[in-house]
CSV table of C-alpha atoms in Angstrom, one decimal:
chain,number,residue,atom,x,y,z
A,4,MET,CA,17.0,39.3,58.4
A,5,VAL,CA,16.6,36.3,56.1
A,6,SER,CA,14.1,33.6,56.8
A,7,GLN,CA,14.9,30.9,59.2
A,8,ASN,CA,14.1,28.2,56.6
A,9,SER,CA,16.9,26.0,55.5
A,10,GLU,CA,16.3,27.3,51.9
A,11,GLN,CA,16.7,30.9,51.0
A,12,ASN,CA,15.5,32.6,47.9
A,13,TRP,CA,17.7,35.3,46.3
A,14,ASP,CA,17.1,37.4,43.2
A,15,ILE,CA,19.9,39.0,41.2
A,16,PHE,CA,19.2,41.7,38.6
A,17,CYS,CA,21.9,42.3,35.9
A,18,ALA,CA,21.8,44.9,33.1
A,19,VAL,CA,24.5,43.9,30.6
A,20,VAL,CA,26.6,47.0,29.9
A,21,ASP,CA,30.1,45.8,28.7
A,22,ASN,CA,29.1,42.6,26.9
A,23,TYR,CA,30.6,40.0,29.2
A,24,GLY,CA,31.9,41.8,32.3
A,25,ASP,CA,28.7,42.5,34.2
A,26,ILE,CA,27.0,39.2,33.3
A,27,GLY,CA,30.3,37.4,33.9
A,28,VAL,CA,30.5,38.6,37.5
A,29,THR,CA,26.9,38.0,38.3
A,30,TRP,CA,26.8,34.5,36.7
A,31,ARG,CA,29.8,33.4,38.8
A,32,LEU,CA,28.1,35.0,41.9
A,33,ALA,CA,24.9,33.1,41.2
A,34,LYS,CA,26.7,29.7,40.7
A,35,GLN,CA,28.8,30.0,43.8
A,36,LEU,CA,25.7,31.0,45.9
A,37,ALA,CA,23.8,28.0,44.6
A,38,VAL,CA,26.6,25.4,44.7
A,39,GLU,CA,28.5,26.3,47.9
A,40,HIS,CA,25.7,27.8,50.0
A,41,LYS,CA,22.6,25.9,48.7
A,42,ILE,CA,20.7,29.1,48.0
A,43,ASN,CA,17.8,29.2,45.5
A,44,VAL,CA,19.0,31.9,43.0
A,45,THR,CA,16.9,33.6,40.3
A,46,LEU,CA,19.1,35.6,37.9
A,47,TRP,CA,17.3,38.3,35.9
A,48,VAL,CA,19.2,39.3,32.7
A,49,ASP,CA,18.3,41.9,30.1
A,50,ASP,CA,20.6,40.7,27.3
A,51,LEU,CA,20.5,36.9,26.7
A,52,ASN,CA,22.6,37.3,23.6
A,53,SER,CA,25.7,38.4,25.5
A,54,PHE,CA,24.9,35.9,28.2
A,55,GLN,CA,24.9,33.1,25.6
A,56,HIS,CA,28.5,33.7,24.8
A,57,ILE,CA,29.5,32.4,28.3
A,58,LEU,CA,26.6,30.0,28.7
A,59,PRO,CA,26.3,28.5,25.2
A,60,GLN,CA,23.3,26.2,26.0
A,61,LEU,CA,21.1,29.2,26.9
A,62,ASP,CA,17.9,29.3,24.8
A,63,LEU,CA,17.4,32.9,23.5
A,64,LYS,CA,13.7,32.2,22.9
A,65,LYS,CA,12.8,31.2,26.5
A,66,VAL,CA,11.6,33.7,29.0
A,67,THR,CA,12.6,31.4,31.9
A,68,GLN,CA,15.0,28.4,32.0
A,69,THR,CA,17.2,26.7,34.6
A,70,TYR,CA,20.9,25.8,34.4
A,71,PHE,CA,23.2,24.6,37.2
A,72,GLY,CA,20.2,24.8,39.5
A,73,ILE,CA,19.8,28.5,38.8
A,74,LYS,CA,16.6,30.0,37.4
A,75,ILE,CA,17.4,32.5,34.6
A,76,ASN,CA,14.6,34.9,33.7
A,77,GLN,CA,14.7,37.3,30.8
A,78,TRP,CA,14.4,40.9,32.2
A,79,SER,CA,12.1,42.9,30.0
A,80,GLU,CA,9.8,45.9,30.5
A,81,PRO,CA,7.3,45.0,31.7
A,82,LEU,CA,8.5,41.7,33.3
A,83,LYS,CA,7.2,38.6,31.6
A,84,CYS,CA,7.9,36.5,34.7
A,85,CYS,CA,6.3,37.2,38.0
A,86,TYR,CA,8.7,38.6,40.7
A,87,VAL,CA,7.9,37.5,44.2
A,88,ALA,CA,9.9,39.1,47.0
A,89,GLY,CA,12.3,36.6,48.6
A,90,ASP,CA,15.0,36.8,51.2
A,91,VAL,CA,17.6,38.9,49.4
A,92,LEU,CA,17.5,41.1,46.3
A,93,ILE,CA,20.8,42.2,44.6
A,94,GLU,CA,20.9,44.8,41.9
A,95,ALA,CA,24.2,44.4,40.2
A,96,PHE,CA,26.2,47.5,39.4
A,97,ALA,CA,23.5,50.1,40.2
A,98,CYS,CA,21.1,48.8,37.5
A,99,GLU,CA,17.6,50.4,37.8
A,100,LEU,CA,15.1,47.9,39.2
A,101,PRO,CA,11.8,47.6,37.3
A,102,ALA,CA,8.9,49.5,38.8
A,103,GLN,CA,7.0,46.2,39.5
A,104,VAL,CA,9.9,45.0,41.7
A,105,LYS,CA,10.1,48.2,43.6
A,106,GLN,CA,6.4,48.1,44.3
A,107,GLN,CA,6.7,44.5,45.6
A,108,LEU,CA,9.4,45.7,48.0
A,109,ILE,CA,7.2,48.5,49.2
A,110,THR,CA,4.2,46.2,49.6
A,111,ALA,CA,6.3,43.6,51.5
A,112,LYS,CA,7.5,46.4,53.9
A,113,GLN,CA,4.0,47.7,54.5
A,114,ASN,CA,2.6,44.2,55.1
A,115,TYR,CA,5.4,43.5,57.7
A,116,ASP,CA,4.9,46.9,59.4
A,117,GLU,CA,1.3,46.1,59.8
A,118,ASP,CA,1.7,42.5,60.9
A,119,THR,CA,5.1,41.2,62.0
A,120,THR,CA,4.0,37.6,61.4
A,121,GLN,CA,4.2,38.4,57.7
A,122,PRO,CA,7.5,37.8,55.8
A,123,LYS,CA,10.1,40.6,56.2
A,124,PRO,CA,11.0,42.5,53.0
A,125,PRO,CA,14.1,41.2,51.4
A,126,VAL,CA,17.6,42.5,52.3
A,127,TRP,CA,18.2,44.9,49.4
A,128,LEU,CA,21.8,45.2,48.2
A,129,ASN,CA,23.6,47.0,45.4
A,130,LEU,CA,26.6,45.1,44.3
A,131,GLU,CA,29.2,47.7,43.2
A,132,TYR,CA,32.1,47.4,40.8
A,133,LEU,CA,35.5,46.1,42.1
A,134,SER,CA,38.0,48.8,43.1
A,135,ALA,CA,41.2,49.0,45.0
A,136,GLU,CA,40.7,52.6,46.0
A,137,SER,CA,41.1,53.4,49.7
A,138,TRP,CA,37.6,55.1,50.0
A,139,VAL,CA,35.9,51.8,49.3
A,140,GLU,CA,36.6,50.6,52.9
A,141,GLY,CA,34.5,53.6,54.3
A,142,CYS,CA,31.6,53.0,52.0
A,143,HIS,CA,31.3,49.2,52.1
A,144,GLY,CA,28.1,48.0,53.8
A,145,LEU,CA,26.6,51.4,54.3
A,146,PRO,CA,22.8,51.6,54.2
A,147,SER,CA,20.9,54.1,52.1
A,148,MET,CA,17.4,55.0,53.3
A,149,GLN,CA,14.9,55.1,50.4
A,150,SER,CA,11.9,57.4,50.2
A,151,SER,CA,9.7,54.3,50.7
A,152,GLY,CA,11.4,53.6,54.1
A,153,LEU,CA,13.3,50.6,52.8
A,154,LYS,CA,17.1,50.4,53.3
A,155,LYS,CA,19.4,49.6,50.4
A,156,TYR,CA,22.9,48.5,51.4
A,157,PHE,CA,26.0,49.2,49.2
A,158,TYR,CA,28.2,46.2,48.9
A,159,PHE,CA,31.7,46.9,47.7
A,160,PRO,CA,34.1,44.1,46.5
A,161,GLY,CA,37.7,44.8,47.4
A,162,PHE,CA,41.1,43.7,48.3
A,163,THR,CA,41.2,44.3,52.1
A,164,ASP,CA,39.4,42.8,55.0
A,165,LYS,CA,37.3,45.9,55.4
A,166,THR,CA,35.6,45.4,52.1
A,167,GLY,CA,33.3,42.8,50.6
A,168,GLY,CA,36.1,40.6,49.3
A,169,LEU,CA,36.7,38.9,45.9
A,170,ILE,CA,34.7,36.3,44.0
A,171,CYS,CA,36.6,33.0,44.3
A,172,GLU,CA,35.3,29.5,44.4
A,173,GLN,CA,36.5,27.5,47.4
A,174,GLN,CA,38.3,24.8,45.3
A,175,LEU,CA,39.6,27.1,42.5
A,176,PHE,CA,43.2,27.4,43.6
A,177,ALA,CA,43.6,23.7,44.1
A,178,GLN,CA,42.0,23.0,40.7
A,179,ARG,CA,44.4,25.5,39.1
A,180,ASP,CA,47.4,24.0,40.7
A,181,ALA,CA,46.5,20.5,39.6
A,182,TRP,CA,45.9,21.8,36.1
A,183,GLN,CA,49.2,23.7,35.8
A,184,ALA,CA,51.2,20.8,37.3
A,185,ASP,CA,50.7,18.7,34.2
A,186,VAL,CA,51.8,20.4,30.9
A,187,SER,CA,49.7,17.9,28.9
A,188,ASN,CA,46.6,19.8,30.2
A,189,ARG,CA,47.7,23.0,28.5
A,190,LEU,CA,48.5,21.3,25.2
A,191,SER,CA,45.2,19.3,25.2
A,192,LEU,CA,43.2,22.5,25.8
A,193,PHE,CA,44.9,24.2,22.9
A,194,GLU,CA,44.2,21.2,20.7
A,195,SER,CA,40.5,21.2,21.8
A,196,LEU,CA,40.2,24.9,20.9
A,197,GLY,CA,41.7,24.2,17.4
A,198,LEU,CA,45.0,26.0,18.2
A,199,ARG,CA,47.5,24.1,16.1
A,200,GLY,CA,51.3,24.0,16.2
A,201,ILE,CA,51.9,25.2,19.8
A,202,LYS,CA,54.9,23.6,21.4
A,203,THR,CA,55.8,23.4,25.1
A,204,SER,CA,58.7,25.8,24.6
A,205,ASP,CA,56.7,28.5,22.8
A,206,THR,CA,55.4,31.6,24.5
A,207,VAL,CA,51.6,31.9,24.6
A,208,VAL,CA,49.8,35.1,25.3
A,209,SER,CA,46.0,35.4,25.6
A,210,VAL,CA,44.6,38.8,24.5
A,211,PHE,CA,41.2,40.1,25.6
A,212,SER,CA,41.5,43.9,25.4
A,213,TYR,CA,39.8,47.0,24.0
A,214,GLU,CA,41.2,48.7,20.8
A,215,THR,CA,44.7,50.2,21.3
A,216,ASP,CA,47.7,51.0,19.2
A,217,ALA,CA,49.8,49.4,22.0
A,218,LEU,CA,48.5,45.9,21.0
A,219,LEU,CA,49.5,46.5,17.4
A,220,ALA,CA,53.0,47.5,18.6
A,221,LEU,CA,53.3,44.4,20.7
A,222,CYS,CA,52.3,42.2,17.8
A,223,ASN,CA,54.9,43.9,15.6
A,224,LEU,CA,57.5,43.3,18.4
A,225,TRP,CA,56.5,39.6,18.6
A,226,HIS,CA,56.6,39.4,14.9
A,227,HIS,CA,60.3,40.1,14.9
A,228,SER,CA,61.2,38.3,18.2
A,229,GLU,CA,63.7,35.5,18.4
A,230,GLN,CA,61.2,33.2,20.1
A,231,ILE,CA,57.9,32.0,18.7
A,232,VAL,CA,55.0,33.8,20.3
A,233,HIS,CA,51.4,32.6,19.9
A,234,ALA,CA,48.8,35.3,20.5
A,235,LEU,CA,45.3,33.9,21.3
A,236,ILE,CA,42.7,36.4,20.3
A,237,PRO,CA,38.9,36.1,20.2
A,238,LYS,CA,36.8,37.9,17.6
A,239,GLY,CA,35.9,41.2,19.0
A,240,ARG,CA,37.2,44.7,19.8
A,241,CYS,CA,40.9,43.8,20.2
A,242,LEU,CA,41.1,42.5,16.6
A,243,ASN,CA,40.1,46.0,15.3
A,244,SER,CA,43.6,47.1,16.4
A,245,LEU,CA,45.3,44.6,14.2
A,246,VAL,CA,43.6,45.3,10.9
A,247,GLU,CA,46.9,46.0,9.1
A,248,LEU,CA,48.2,42.5,10.1
A,249,LEU,CA,45.2,40.6,9.0
A,250,PRO,CA,44.7,39.0,5.6
A,251,CYS,CA,41.1,40.1,5.4
A,252,SER,CA,38.5,42.3,7.2
A,253,VAL,CA,37.7,41.4,10.8
A,254,ASP,CA,34.2,40.3,9.9
A,255,LYS,CA,35.5,37.7,7.5
A,256,ILE,CA,37.8,36.1,10.0
A,257,SER,CA,36.4,33.0,11.8
A,258,ALA,CA,37.3,31.1,14.9
A,259,GLY,CA,40.1,28.6,14.3
A,260,SER,CA,41.9,30.9,11.8
A,261,GLN,CA,45.7,31.1,12.1
A,262,ILE,CA,47.8,34.0,10.8
A,263,LYS,CA,51.5,33.4,10.8
A,264,LEU,CA,53.9,36.5,10.7
A,265,ASN,CA,57.4,35.3,11.0
A,266,ASN,CA,57.7,34.3,14.7
A,267,LEU,CA,54.2,35.6,15.6
A,268,VAL,CA,51.3,33.3,15.2
A,269,ILE,CA,47.8,34.8,15.7
A,270,HIS,CA,45.1,32.3,16.6
A,271,ILE,CA,41.5,33.3,16.5
A,272,LEU,CA,39.8,31.9,19.6
A,273,PRO,CA,36.4,30.4,19.7
A,274,MET,CA,34.2,31.6,22.6
A,275,THR,CA,34.2,29.4,25.7
A,276,ASP,CA,32.3,29.1,28.9
A,277,GLN,CA,33.7,30.5,32.1
A,278,GLU,CA,35.4,27.3,33.2
A,279,GLY,CA,37.1,27.0,29.7
A,280,TYR,CA,38.2,30.6,29.9
A,281,ASP,CA,39.7,30.0,33.4
A,282,LYS,CA,41.7,27.1,32.0
A,283,LEU,CA,42.9,29.2,29.1
A,284,LEU,CA,44.2,31.8,31.5
A,285,TRP,CA,45.9,29.1,33.5
A,286,SER,CA,47.5,27.7,30.4
A,287,CYS,CA,49.1,30.9,28.9
A,288,ASP,CA,52.4,32.5,29.9
A,289,PHE,CA,51.0,36.0,30.0
A,290,ASN,CA,47.4,37.3,29.8
A,291,ILE,CA,46.1,40.7,28.6
A,292,VAL,CA,42.6,41.2,30.0
A,293,ARG,CA,39.9,43.8,30.3
A,294,GLY,CA,36.8,44.5,32.4
A,295,GLU,CA,36.2,43.2,35.9
A,296,ASP,CA,35.6,39.4,35.5
A,297,SER,CA,38.5,38.7,33.3
A,298,PHE,CA,40.7,41.1,35.4
A,299,LEU,CA,40.1,39.1,38.5
A,300,ARG,CA,40.4,35.7,36.8
A,301,ALA,CA,43.7,36.7,35.4
A,302,GLN,CA,44.9,37.3,39.0
A,303,TRP,CA,43.6,33.9,40.1
A,304,ALA,CA,45.5,32.3,37.2
A,305,ALA,CA,48.8,33.1,38.9
A,306,LYS,CA,50.3,34.4,35.7
A,307,PRO,CA,51.7,37.8,34.8
A,308,PHE,CA,49.1,40.0,33.1
A,309,ILE,CA,48.2,43.5,31.8
A,310,TRP,CA,44.9,45.0,32.8
A,311,HIS,CA,43.3,47.1,30.1
A,312,ILE,CA,40.8,49.1,32.1
A,313,TYR,CA,37.7,50.7,30.7
A,314,VAL,CA,38.2,54.3,29.8
A,315,GLN,CA,36.3,56.9,32.0
A,316,GLU,CA,35.9,60.6,31.8
A,317,ASP,CA,38.8,62.8,33.0
A,318,ASP,CA,41.0,59.7,32.9
A,319,TYR,CA,39.5,58.5,36.2
A,320,HIS,CA,40.2,55.0,35.1
A,321,LEU,CA,43.9,55.7,35.5
A,322,ILE,CA,43.4,56.6,39.1
A,323,LYS,CA,41.6,53.2,39.6
A,324,LEU,CA,44.5,51.5,37.7
A,325,ASP,CA,47.1,53.2,39.9
A,326,ALA,CA,45.3,52.2,43.1
A,327,PHE,CA,45.4,48.5,42.1
A,328,MET,CA,49.0,48.7,40.9
A,329,GLN,CA,50.1,50.1,44.2
A,330,LEU,CA,48.5,47.1,46.0
A,331,TYR,CA,49.7,44.5,43.5
A,332,CYS,CA,53.3,45.7,43.6
A,333,ASN,CA,53.5,46.1,47.3
A,334,ASN,CA,55.9,43.1,47.8
A,335,LEU,CA,57.7,43.4,44.5
A,336,PRO,CA,61.3,44.6,44.2
A,337,PRO,CA,61.1,48.4,43.3
A,338,GLU,CA,62.8,47.9,39.9
A,339,LEU,CA,60.4,45.1,38.9
A,340,ALA,CA,57.4,46.9,40.3
A,341,ASN,CA,58.2,50.1,38.4
A,342,SER,CA,58.6,48.1,35.2
A,343,TRP,CA,55.3,46.2,35.5
A,344,LYS,CA,53.4,49.5,36.4
A,345,ALA,CA,55.0,51.3,33.5
A,346,LEU,CA,54.0,48.5,31.1
A,347,ASN,CA,50.4,48.6,32.3
A,348,LEU,CA,50.2,52.4,32.2
A,349,ALA,CA,51.8,52.6,28.7
A,350,PHE,CA,49.3,49.9,27.4
A,351,ASN,CA,46.4,51.8,28.8
A,352,GLN,CA,47.5,55.1,27.3
A,353,GLY,CA,48.1,53.5,23.9
A,354,GLN,CA,51.8,54.4,24.0
A,355,ALA,CA,53.2,52.0,21.4
A,356,ASP,CA,56.9,52.6,21.8
A,357,ALA,CA,56.8,52.7,25.6
A,358,THR,CA,54.7,49.5,25.7
A,359,CYS,CA,57.3,47.6,23.7
A,360,GLU,CA,60.2,49.0,25.7
A,361,HIS,CA,58.6,48.0,29.0
A,362,TRP,CA,57.6,44.6,27.7
A,363,GLN,CA,61.2,43.8,26.8
A,364,GLN,CA,62.4,45.0,30.2
A,365,LEU,CA,59.8,43.0,32.0
A,366,ASN,CA,60.4,39.9,29.9
A,367,LEU,CA,64.0,39.7,31.4
A,368,ALA,CA,62.5,39.5,34.9
A,369,GLY,CA,60.1,36.7,34.1
A,370,LEU,CA,60.8,34.4,37.1
A,371,PRO,CA,60.4,36.9,40.0
A,372,LEU,CA,57.2,38.2,38.4
A,373,GLN,CA,55.9,34.7,38.0
A,374,GLN,CA,56.7,33.9,41.7
A,375,HIS,CA,54.8,37.1,42.7
A,376,ALA,CA,51.9,36.2,40.5
A,377,LYS,CA,51.7,32.8,42.3
A,378,GLN,CA,51.7,34.4,45.8
A,379,TRP,CA,49.4,37.3,45.0
A,380,PRO,CA,46.1,35.3,45.0
A,381,ILE,CA,46.8,33.8,48.4
A,382,ASP,CA,47.4,37.3,49.8
A,383,ALA,CA,44.5,39.0,47.9
A,384,ILE,CA,41.8,36.6,49.0
A,385,ASN,CA,42.3,37.6,52.6
A,386,ASP,CA,41.1,34.2,54.0
A,387,VAL,CA,37.5,34.7,53.0
A,388,ASP,CA,35.9,35.1,49.6
A,389,LEU,CA,33.2,37.6,48.6
A,390,VAL,CA,30.3,35.1,48.5
A,391,SER,CA,31.0,33.8,52.0
A,392,ARG,CA,31.3,37.4,53.3
A,393,LEU,CA,28.1,38.3,51.5
A,394,VAL,CA,26.1,35.5,53.0
A,395,GLN,CA,27.4,36.5,56.5
A,396,PHE,CA,26.6,40.2,55.8
A,397,VAL,CA,23.0,39.2,55.0
A,398,LYS,CA,22.7,37.2,58.2
A,399,ASN,CA,23.9,40.2,60.2
A,400,SER,CA,21.6,42.7,58.4
């Protein structure tokens, strides 16, 4: 049980694995806890370099600093900042907590067992990765008894009311709708990012994927399309797939560069903060995304998308992809559902010809897919967002 004080102190530990995905999720979680629930949050991060890409003002030399009311501590071994057990401790995505922290938890439990007037040990949670698989419902919220006698709860984000829900700020959909209602917002954003020559009638696709031959195939298709297509691509892994289309090596390309290939224009995006990335997704006609944070934000953008899922052993990632696609396509007409699923599967398997074929088929059904993309966030949020459910879960623990 958390303290009865009006202010609660939560710690979140994040080990950065996939550059922006893990820290992207935990940073959004920390901000929403602080802003909407007035919780004192300390975020411990082991890779400030990756974090700085989404929080540009972060000072890499500081061991501790505060932004948006959230204390950010550099997580190193041993810890350079003192950890004091608070009301809640979250280890993000099964990261291994420092020995100093585990010992603090054990000490807090021992002190409370000996004297119940002492503060209770924090509610200890492991925030798991998002999955649409059916088994998540049965595992969400289960406690695991540790050898120390402490309980650790497994908190599973998910798409049903029997899971931990999805990260979504309370005003996000209203902000998105207001943004998308005025086309000048889209054009102003592109201009501010140094993206020149984009007209209202042009097709704009954002690309944030891993390496794949499917992306090169799509760019070649857009290259010869009848309509102008602008592909907005940051420096990073996805550009490695397009080497044969680039005028120079990837390392020599800079943000703001523009590569024109007939009716395809490739724009090299500068990095933005999370709010800027949300607006980018809102402003594009189609989004290709990877990882967990971008995957969910593409859904909240209410635009059609491809999810390039991280490859796992024995193609287990394709099982996770299929589980999501079954949910997402539940209310789509069968022909359209099959086309969208085939496009995502072909892209994830690097099937160049099939990706282009399914892209062309899907492009003909743009309006119904767009209508579905608009309705999906309303259905997926299931009335209550992850952070609100998480706060209630802690109160009930």
